[in-house]
Coordinates of C-alpha atoms and ligand atoms in Angstrom, one line a residue:
M1 CA 7.5 75.9 -38.1
S2 CA 6.7 72.0 -37.3
S3 CA 9.0 69.2 -38.1
E4 CA 8.0 66.8 -40.5
L5 CA 9.1 63.1 -39.3
I6 CA 11.3 61.1 -40.2
R7 CA 10.7 57.5 -39.4
I8 CA 13.0 55.1 -37.5
F9 CA 12.5 51.5 -38.7
D10 CA 15.3 49.9 -36.6
T11 CA 16.5 46.7 -37.6
T12 CA 19.3 46.0 -35.4
L13 CA 17.1 42.7 -34.2
R14 CA 16.9 41.4 -37.1
D15 CA 19.5 42.7 -40.7
G16 CA 22.1 43.6 -37.1
E17 CA 21.4 40.5 -35.7
Q18 CA 22.4 38.9 -38.7
S19 CA 26.2 39.8 -38.3
P20 CA 28.4 37.8 -37.3
G21 CA 28.7 37.2 -33.7
C22 CA 25.9 39.3 -32.8
S23 CA 22.7 37.0 -32.6
M24 CA 20.7 37.0 -29.5
N25 CA 18.7 34.9 -28.2
Q26 CA 14.6 35.4 -27.4
Q27 CA 15.5 36.8 -24.3
E28 CA 18.1 39.2 -25.0
K29 CA 16.0 40.4 -27.7
I30 CA 13.5 41.6 -25.3
V31 CA 16.2 43.7 -23.0
I32 CA 17.1 45.7 -26.2
A33 CA 13.6 45.6 -27.7
R34 CA 12.6 47.4 -23.8
Q35 CA 15.4 49.4 -24.7
L36 CA 14.5 50.4 -28.1
S37 CA 11.2 52.0 -27.1
R38 CA 12.5 53.9 -24.7
L39 CA 14.9 55.7 -27.2
G40 CA 12.1 56.0 -29.1
V41 CA 12.8 54.1 -32.5
D42 CA 8.8 54.5 -34.5
V43 CA 9.4 50.5 -36.3
I44 CA 11.4 47.8 -34.4
E45 CA 12.0 45.5 -36.7
A46 CA 11.8 41.7 -34.1
G47 CA 13.0 39.3 -36.7
F48 CA 12.4 36.1 -39.4
P49 CA 9.9 34.3 -38.0
I50 CA 10.7 31.6 -40.9
A51 CA 13.7 31.5 -40.7
S52 CA 13.4 29.4 -37.6
E53 CA 11.3 28.5 -34.1
G54 CA 13.5 30.9 -32.3
D55 CA 13.3 33.9 -34.6
F56 CA 9.1 33.3 -34.8
Q57 CA 9.3 33.6 -31.1
A58 CA 11.1 36.1 -30.1
V59 CA 9.0 38.0 -32.7
E60 CA 5.8 36.7 -31.3
A61 CA 8.2 37.9 -27.6
V62 CA 8.8 41.6 -28.4
A63 CA 5.0 41.9 -30.1
K64 CA 4.3 40.9 -26.8
E65 CA 5.7 43.2 -24.6
V66 CA 6.5 46.0 -26.4
R67 CA 3.2 48.4 -26.7
D68 CA 4.1 51.3 -28.1
V69 CA 6.1 51.3 -31.0
I70 CA 5.1 49.4 -34.7
V71 CA 6.1 46.0 -34.4
C72 CA 7.9 44.3 -37.5
G73 CA 8.2 40.7 -39.0
L74 CA 10.3 40.1 -41.8
A75 CA 8.9 38.2 -45.0
R76 CA 9.5 37.2 -48.1
T77 CA 7.4 36.8 -51.1
G78 CA 5.9 33.3 -50.4
A79 CA 2.7 32.6 -48.8
E80 CA 3.9 30.1 -45.8
D81 CA 6.6 33.4 -45.0
I82 CA 4.2 36.0 -44.7
A83 CA 1.5 33.4 -42.8
R84 CA 4.2 33.1 -40.9
A85 CA 4.9 36.3 -39.9
G86 CA 1.4 37.0 -39.4
Q87 CA 1.1 34.4 -37.3
A88 CA 4.1 35.5 -35.0
L89 CA 2.4 39.7 -35.0
E90 CA -1.0 38.2 -33.2
H91 CA -0.6 39.8 -29.8
A92 CA 1.1 42.9 -31.2
A93 CA -0.3 46.5 -30.3
S94 CA 0.2 47.8 -33.9
P95 CA 2.1 45.0 -36.2
R96 CA 3.8 45.3 -39.4
I97 CA 3.8 42.6 -42.2
H98 CA 7.8 43.8 -44.2
T99 CA 7.7 41.3 -47.6
F100 CA 10.7 42.2 -50.2
I101 CA 11.5 39.9 -53.3
A102 CA 14.6 41.2 -55.6
T103 CA 14.5 42.9 -58.5
S104 CA 17.7 43.5 -60.1
D105 CA 18.8 41.3 -63.4
I106 CA 21.8 39.1 -61.4
H107 CA 19.9 39.1 -58.3
L108 CA 16.9 37.5 -61.1
Q109 CA 18.9 35.2 -63.4
H110 CA 21.2 33.9 -60.4
K111 CA 19.3 34.1 -57.4
L112 CA 15.6 34.0 -58.1
R113 CA 15.6 32.5 -61.6
M114 CA 12.4 33.6 -62.1
S115 CA 11.3 36.2 -65.2
R116 CA 10.1 40.3 -64.5
E117 CA 7.0 39.2 -65.1
Q118 CA 7.0 35.9 -62.3
V119 CA 8.3 38.9 -59.9
L120 CA 5.6 41.1 -60.4
A121 CA 3.4 38.5 -60.1
E122 CA 5.1 37.6 -56.6
V123 CA 5.1 41.2 -55.8
D124 CA 1.0 41.5 -55.5
R125 CA 0.5 38.4 -54.0
S126 CA 2.3 38.8 -51.2
V127 CA 1.4 42.5 -50.9
R128 CA -2.8 41.2 -50.8
Q129 CA -2.0 38.0 -48.2
A130 CA 0.2 40.5 -46.5
K131 CA -2.8 43.2 -46.2
S132 CA -5.2 40.2 -45.3
L133 CA -3.5 40.3 -42.7
V134 CA -2.4 43.5 -41.0
D135 CA -3.1 46.8 -41.8
D136 CA 0.0 48.2 -42.7
V137 CA 2.2 46.6 -45.8
E138 CA 5.9 47.3 -46.0
F139 CA 7.4 46.2 -49.3
S140 CA 11.1 45.6 -50.5
A141 CA 12.4 46.0 -53.1
E142 CA 15.7 43.9 -52.5
D143 CA 19.1 45.3 -54.6
A144 CA 16.9 48.3 -55.8
T145 CA 19.7 50.6 -56.0
R146 CA 21.3 47.5 -59.2
S147 CA 17.9 47.7 -60.7
D148 CA 15.8 49.1 -63.5
P149 CA 15.0 51.9 -62.5
D150 CA 12.1 51.9 -65.0
Y151 CA 11.9 47.9 -63.3
L152 CA 12.0 49.2 -59.7
V153 CA 8.7 51.8 -60.9
Q154 CA 6.8 48.7 -62.2
V155 CA 7.3 46.4 -59.5
F156 CA 6.5 49.9 -56.7
T157 CA 4.0 50.6 -58.6
A158 CA 2.1 46.8 -57.9
A159 CA 3.1 46.9 -54.6
V160 CA 1.1 50.0 -54.3
E161 CA -2.1 49.1 -55.9
A162 CA -2.4 45.5 -54.1
G163 CA -1.8 47.6 -50.7
A164 CA 2.0 48.7 -49.5
S165 CA 2.7 51.6 -47.2
T166 CA 6.2 51.7 -46.7
L167 CA 8.0 51.3 -50.2
N168 CA 11.7 50.4 -49.3
V169 CA 14.7 51.2 -51.5
P170 CA 17.3 49.6 -50.3
D171 CA 20.7 49.6 -51.4
T172 CA 20.9 45.7 -50.7
V173 CA 25.4 45.8 -51.5
G174 CA 26.0 49.1 -50.7
Y175 CA 26.7 50.0 -53.4
T176 CA 24.9 53.3 -53.9
T177 CA 26.6 57.0 -54.3
P178 CA 24.7 60.0 -52.0
D179 CA 23.9 61.0 -55.5
E180 CA 22.3 58.8 -57.2
Y181 CA 20.3 57.5 -54.2
A182 CA 19.1 60.7 -53.8
R183 CA 18.0 60.7 -58.0
L184 CA 16.3 57.2 -57.5
I185 CA 14.3 58.3 -54.7
T186 CA 13.8 61.6 -56.9
D187 CA 12.8 59.5 -59.9
L188 CA 10.1 56.7 -57.8
R189 CA 8.2 59.5 -56.1
A190 CA 7.6 61.7 -59.4
R191 CA 6.7 57.8 -61.1
V192 CA 5.4 55.4 -58.8
P193 CA 1.8 57.0 -59.0
G194 CA 0.2 57.2 -55.3
S195 CA 3.5 57.6 -54.4
E196 CA 2.0 60.8 -52.5
N197 CA 0.3 58.2 -50.0
V198 CA 3.3 56.5 -49.0
I199 CA 5.9 56.2 -47.0
Y200 CA 9.4 56.0 -48.9
S201 CA 11.8 54.2 -46.6
V202 CA 15.4 53.8 -47.1
H203 CA 18.0 50.6 -45.9
C204 CA 21.8 51.1 -46.5
H205 CA 24.6 48.8 -45.7
N206 CA 28.0 50.6 -45.7
D207 CA 30.0 48.4 -48.2
L208 CA 32.4 51.3 -49.1
G209 CA 31.5 53.8 -46.3
L210 CA 28.7 55.3 -47.2
A211 CA 25.8 54.1 -45.8
V212 CA 24.8 57.5 -43.6
A213 CA 25.7 59.6 -46.6
N214 CA 22.8 58.0 -48.8
S215 CA 20.4 57.9 -45.9
L216 CA 20.5 61.3 -45.2
A217 CA 20.6 62.0 -49.3
A218 CA 17.4 60.2 -49.3
I219 CA 16.0 62.5 -46.9
G220 CA 16.5 65.6 -49.0
A221 CA 15.2 64.2 -51.8
G222 CA 11.7 62.9 -50.4
A223 CA 12.5 59.8 -47.5
R224 CA 10.6 60.1 -44.9
Q225 CA 11.5 56.4 -43.5
V226 CA 15.9 55.2 -42.5
E227 CA 16.4 51.7 -41.7
C228 CA 19.2 51.6 -39.7
T229 CA 20.9 49.9 -36.9
V230 CA 21.9 50.6 -33.1
N231 CA 25.9 51.0 -33.8
G232 CA 25.6 50.1 -37.1
I233 CA 26.2 46.6 -36.9
G234 CA 25.0 44.6 -40.1
E235 CA 25.8 42.4 -42.5
R236 CA 29.0 42.7 -44.5
A237 CA 30.5 46.1 -43.2
G238 CA 27.2 46.8 -41.1
N239 CA 24.2 49.1 -41.6
T240 CA 23.7 52.9 -41.5
S241 CA 24.0 53.6 -37.7
L242 CA 21.0 54.8 -35.8
E243 CA 23.3 56.9 -33.9
E244 CA 24.7 58.7 -36.6
V245 CA 21.9 59.0 -38.9
V246 CA 19.7 60.7 -35.6
M247 CA 22.5 63.0 -34.4
A248 CA 23.5 64.4 -37.9
I249 CA 19.9 65.3 -38.3
R250 CA 19.6 66.8 -34.8
T251 CA 22.7 68.9 -35.1
R252 CA 22.5 69.8 -38.6
Q253 CA 18.9 71.8 -38.0
D254 CA 20.7 74.2 -40.6
Q255 CA 20.7 71.9 -43.2
F256 CA 18.0 69.8 -42.5
A257 CA 15.3 73.2 -41.4
S258 CA 11.9 71.6 -40.1
I259 CA 12.9 67.6 -40.5
D260 CA 13.8 65.6 -37.5
T261 CA 12.9 62.1 -35.4
E262 CA 11.5 61.3 -33.1
I263 CA 14.3 59.7 -30.8
N264 CA 15.3 60.7 -27.5
T265 CA 19.2 61.1 -27.8
R266 CA 19.7 61.1 -24.2
E267 CA 18.8 57.5 -24.7
I268 CA 21.7 56.9 -27.4
Y269 CA 24.7 55.7 -25.3
T270 CA 22.8 53.4 -23.1
S271 CA 21.5 52.3 -26.0
S272 CA 24.9 52.0 -27.5
R273 CA 26.2 50.1 -24.1
L274 CA 23.6 47.5 -23.8
L275 CA 23.8 46.3 -27.2
S276 CA 27.9 46.4 -26.9
S277 CA 27.3 44.3 -23.2
I278 CA 24.9 41.8 -24.7
T279 CA 26.4 41.3 -27.9
G280 CA 30.1 41.0 -26.4
V281 CA 30.3 43.4 -30.1
M282 CA 32.5 46.6 -28.7
V283 CA 32.5 49.9 -30.9
Q284 CA 35.9 51.0 -32.3
P285 CA 36.9 53.4 -30.3
N286 CA 37.1 56.8 -32.8
K287 CA 33.2 55.3 -33.9
A288 CA 31.5 58.4 -34.2
I289 CA 29.3 59.8 -31.5
V290 CA 29.4 56.6 -29.5
G291 CA 33.2 55.4 -29.7
D292 CA 35.0 55.6 -26.5
N293 CA 37.6 58.6 -28.2
A294 CA 34.1 60.5 -29.8
F295 CA 34.3 63.0 -27.3
A296 CA 37.8 62.9 -25.9
H297 CA 39.7 66.2 -26.5
E298 CA 43.9 64.8 -26.5
A299 CA 45.8 67.2 -28.3
G300 CA 47.1 70.6 -26.1
I301 CA 45.9 72.9 -28.5
H302 CA 41.9 71.5 -28.5
Q303 CA 41.6 71.0 -25.0
D304 CA 42.2 74.1 -24.3
G305 CA 40.3 75.6 -26.5
V306 CA 37.8 73.0 -24.8
L307 CA 38.1 74.6 -21.7
K308 CA 37.9 77.9 -22.8
A309 CA 34.4 77.1 -25.0
A310 CA 33.7 73.8 -25.5
I311 CA 32.0 75.1 -29.0
T312 CA 36.2 75.9 -30.4
Y313 CA 35.2 71.9 -31.3
E314 CA 32.9 70.4 -29.6
I315 CA 29.4 70.3 -32.4
M316 CA 27.7 68.2 -29.8
T317 CA 27.3 67.9 -25.8
P318 CA 28.2 64.4 -24.5
E319 CA 24.8 65.1 -21.6
S320 CA 22.6 65.2 -25.6
I321 CA 24.0 61.3 -26.1
G322 CA 23.6 60.2 -22.5
R323 CA 27.5 60.6 -21.7
A324 CA 26.9 62.9 -19.7
S325 CA 27.0 62.1 -15.5
N326 CA 29.8 59.5 -15.6
D327 CA 31.9 60.3 -12.8
L328 CA 27.9 61.1 -10.5
V329 CA 29.4 58.1 -8.6
L330 CA 27.5 55.2 -6.3
G331 CA 29.4 53.1 -3.2
K332 CA 29.3 51.0 -1.0
H333 CA 26.8 53.2 1.1
S334 CA 23.9 53.4 -2.1
G335 CA 21.5 51.6 -1.0
R336 CA 18.2 50.3 -2.6
H337 CA 16.3 53.1 -3.6
A338 CA 19.4 55.0 -4.8
F339 CA 20.6 51.9 -6.8
R340 CA 17.0 51.6 -8.1
E341 CA 17.3 55.7 -9.3
R342 CA 20.5 55.2 -11.4
L343 CA 18.4 52.4 -13.4
D344 CA 15.7 53.7 -13.8
E345 CA 18.5 56.8 -14.8
L346 CA 19.7 54.2 -17.2
G347 CA 16.8 53.5 -18.4
L348 CA 17.3 49.4 -17.8
Q349 CA 14.3 48.1 -16.1
V350 CA 15.2 45.3 -13.8
E351 CA 12.0 44.7 -11.6
G352 CA 11.4 41.4 -8.5
E353 CA 13.4 38.8 -8.8
E354 CA 16.0 40.2 -11.0
F355 CA 16.3 43.3 -9.2
E356 CA 17.4 41.7 -6.3
K357 CA 20.4 39.8 -7.8
A358 CA 20.8 42.6 -9.9
F359 CA 21.5 44.2 -5.8
L360 CA 23.4 41.9 -3.9
R361 CA 25.7 42.2 -7.6
F362 CA 26.0 45.5 -7.4
K363 CA 27.0 45.5 -3.2
S364 CA 29.5 42.7 -4.1
L365 CA 31.0 44.8 -6.0
A366 CA 30.5 48.1 -4.3
D367 CA 32.4 46.2 -1.6
A368 CA 35.9 45.2 -3.9
K369 CA 35.9 48.3 -5.6
K370 CA 35.2 51.8 -4.2
T371 CA 33.4 53.1 -6.9
I372 CA 30.8 52.1 -9.5
F373 CA 30.0 54.0 -12.5
N374 CA 27.2 53.9 -15.0
E375 CA 29.0 51.2 -17.4
D376 CA 29.8 49.0 -14.1
I377 CA 25.6 49.0 -13.9
E378 CA 25.4 48.3 -17.1
A379 CA 27.6 45.6 -17.3
I380 CA 25.5 44.1 -14.2
V381 CA 22.6 44.3 -15.8
A382 CA 24.1 42.5 -18.9
D383 CA 25.6 40.1 -17.0
M384 CA 22.0 39.2 -15.7
V385 CA 20.2 38.4 -19.3
E386 CA 21.0 34.6 -19.8
A387 CA 18.3 32.4 -21.1
E388 CA 15.9 30.7 -18.8
D389 CA 17.0 27.2 -20.6
D390 CA 20.8 27.7 -20.4
R391 CA 21.9 24.3 -20.0
F392 CA 24.9 25.2 -18.1
E393 CA 25.7 27.3 -15.1
L394 CA 29.4 28.2 -13.6
G395 CA 29.4 27.6 -9.9
E396 CA 32.2 27.8 -7.6
L397 CA 35.9 28.1 -9.1
S398 CA 39.3 28.1 -7.7
I399 CA 43.2 29.1 -9.3
T400 CA 46.4 28.3 -8.2
C401 CA 49.2 30.1 -11.4
G402 CA 52.1 32.0 -10.8
T403 CA 56.0 31.6 -12.2
F404 CA 56.2 28.1 -10.6
G405 CA 54.9 25.7 -13.2
K406 CA 51.4 24.7 -14.5
S407 CA 48.2 26.7 -13.0
S408 CA 45.8 25.1 -12.5
A409 CA 41.9 25.7 -11.8
T410 CA 38.9 23.4 -10.5
V411 CA 35.7 23.9 -12.1
E412 CA 32.0 23.7 -10.2
L413 CA 29.6 24.0 -13.0
K414 CA 25.6 23.0 -13.1
L415 CA 25.4 20.7 -15.7
D416 CA 21.5 20.5 -17.6
G417 CA 21.1 20.8 -13.2
T418 CA 23.2 18.2 -11.6
S419 CA 26.6 19.5 -10.6
S420 CA 30.1 18.1 -11.8
K421 CA 33.7 19.0 -10.9
C422 CA 36.8 19.0 -12.4
T423 CA 40.6 20.1 -12.0
T424 CA 43.4 21.1 -14.7
L425 CA 45.9 22.1 -15.7
G426 CA 47.0 24.8 -18.4
V427 CA 49.6 26.8 -19.4
G428 CA 48.3 29.7 -17.8
P429 CA 45.1 30.4 -15.1
V430 CA 42.4 31.7 -18.7
D431 CA 43.5 27.9 -20.9
A432 CA 43.3 25.8 -16.9
I433 CA 39.4 27.4 -16.9
F434 CA 39.1 26.5 -20.7
K435 CA 39.5 23.5 -19.7
G436 CA 37.7 22.4 -17.2
I437 CA 34.0 24.3 -18.6
S438 CA 35.6 22.3 -22.5
Q439 CA 36.0 18.3 -20.2
L440 CA 32.8 19.0 -18.1
T441 CA 30.1 20.1 -20.8
E442 CA 32.0 18.3 -23.5
T443 CA 31.8 20.5 -26.4
K444 CA 33.2 20.5 -29.7
S445 CA 33.8 24.3 -30.1
V446 CA 37.0 26.0 -30.9
L447 CA 37.1 29.2 -29.2
E448 CA 38.6 31.8 -31.7
K449 CA 39.1 34.4 -29.2
Y450 CA 39.9 35.7 -26.5
Q451 CA 39.5 39.5 -25.6
V452 CA 39.1 41.4 -21.9
H453 CA 38.1 45.2 -21.5
A454 CA 38.0 47.2 -18.3
V455 CA 34.8 48.5 -18.0
T456 CA 35.8 52.3 -16.1
A457 CA 39.4 53.9 -16.1
G458 CA 41.1 52.3 -12.7
L459 CA 43.0 48.9 -11.3
D460 CA 39.8 48.6 -9.2
A461 CA 38.0 48.2 -12.6
L462 CA 34.8 45.3 -13.5
G463 CA 37.0 43.6 -16.0
E464 CA 34.6 42.9 -18.9
V465 CA 35.0 39.4 -21.4
S466 CA 33.8 38.4 -23.8
V467 CA 34.9 34.8 -25.8
T468 CA 34.1 34.1 -30.0
V469 CA 33.2 30.1 -30.1
S470 CA 32.3 28.4 -33.4
E471 CA 31.1 24.9 -34.0
D472 CA 29.8 23.3 -37.7
G473 CA 29.7 27.4 -39.4
R474 CA 28.1 28.3 -35.9
R475 CA 29.6 31.2 -34.3
V476 CA 28.4 32.8 -31.3
I477 CA 30.7 35.6 -28.8
G478 CA 29.9 35.3 -25.3
R479 CA 30.2 37.2 -22.6
G480 CA 30.9 37.7 -18.3
A481 CA 31.8 40.8 -16.0
H482 CA 33.2 41.1 -13.0
E483 CA 35.9 42.1 -10.8
D484 CA 38.1 39.0 -11.4
V485 CA 39.6 39.2 -14.6
L486 CA 38.9 35.7 -14.4
V487 CA 35.5 34.6 -13.0
A488 CA 34.2 37.3 -15.8
S489 CA 36.6 34.4 -18.4
G490 CA 34.7 31.1 -16.7
K491 CA 31.5 33.0 -17.7
A492 CA 32.0 35.0 -20.7
Y493 CA 33.0 31.1 -22.1
V494 CA 30.3 29.2 -20.1
H495 CA 28.1 32.2 -21.3
A496 CA 29.3 31.2 -24.7
L497 CA 29.0 27.4 -24.7
N498 CA 24.9 28.0 -23.8
K499 CA 24.8 30.7 -26.6
L500 CA 25.8 27.8 -28.7
E501 CA 23.7 24.9 -27.7
W502 CA 20.0 26.7 -27.7
H503 CA 21.4 27.7 -31.7
K504 CA 21.7 24.3 -32.0
R505 CA 17.9 23.8 -30.4
R506 CA 16.4 26.7 -32.2
R507 CA 18.0 27.2 -35.3
P508 CA 17.9 25.9 -38.2
L509 CA 22.2 25.4 -39.4
T510 CA 21.4 26.3 -43.4
S511 CA 18.3 28.8 -43.1
P512 CA 16.9 30.6 -45.2
R513 CA 17.4 34.0 -44.7
G514 CA 19.0 34.2 -48.4
I515 CA 20.1 37.7 -47.9
Ligands
KIV601 O1 19.5 44.3 -47.2 C1 18.4 44.2 -48.1 O2 18.3 43.8 -48.4 C2 17.7 44.2 -46.6 C3 15.8 43.6 -47.2 C4 15.4 42.5 -46.6 C5 15.2 45.2 -46.8 O3 18.0 43.9 -45.9
ZN602 ZN1 20.2 44.8 -45.2

């Protein structure tokens, strides 16, 4: 029997990117978008073009770059929003405009200050405008799960009549429960005329930890598109986690008979790692599917069982999500060819000059460290994803530290292409380096968090540092990887300051996201 497909609508670059510390610049978004295409998602929601010039350019760039996936831009129902989304998607091979307006009385009264009739008129107008620009229009009724179901029927009926082909039923505040959500989808499908010709989509937030369960229940009730993010990143407690919903369907084919996705699950782990290394936001160790411990069996009785037969405690294999060949190592004798093959296996597209740079970094790491793991290679590549318009570039670093007195650091830094140097003292080496960087860049930002993480096991592991800095209510995370954690620290701090500069230039402080 052939399977009915569930479309995977990935909103890592839009809803996910809205979560604290997860903002990405254009180049980072392109790297993630390429990986999402390898992962096999059906739709990439690349951003919210009206929100800022930066968001507009990122959606446009992703639309030009990724040709085998539907690329979607979000828009409120305003004419300017929709026109801007249409412009950003002009070069897309398969463009989609996703327009939304809130439908719950709570939002109508307190946020929109509009009547139900006014909202209905907006739905009709906006969907028709979007439809005049692109063929593929999705409409979302924001806060659908707290909306009056009878009114929702009217709203979705208007959207279908105006030409929407996907109807999204968001649980914007993560409030619903699986049974209730399934009933709502069933009810809408039965009552909205023309339902048989549209796709019902679900978009869940995880405030009660139910996002995946709610999405799966909605599939059972006939929803055929799931909106989700890699690692479940997103506003507040996050969105439905892509890897969890996909692996639940794949692993429980007895429950989801004749339903599947087109996700290449072997790309899941790489996608998760890539996103973590770009945003600096690591997943918790016990996170389902992609957490460090998701396949680790600690208890003796479990280990014994798994050794005898993996099925005793393992419901899916690490290989199925691409976690397998971790002990397959590269070393200092590995050449360009082996390195290229490994990049291909990891789904990392690095070409031309970037490839040469990555290869040199790999060779120098291999000189310092016996074995190079996949995580090391991912960290090298993620570390190279720098914005072309970076203001600051870290040069040489020299550090003196120990128990004799204060630590000192001499830091060289290029600022808009001009090199300068300073020597600073600190209570420890990281403090000394950061003081030097802060002095040279004249940053007004506040350092909120500093985290070090060994990319792999072993004393010679590559150190990955992530640094959270904030200024005027903007918060960004920078990361850096190096065999020397002090160098990784300097790189992470400079990366964060570059991101902050990028946001200051590209994204207004009060973004009109309103969601
Ligand atoms: O959570 C939400 O309601 C949204 C909509 C824009 C779909 O993100
Ligand atoms: Zn959302």
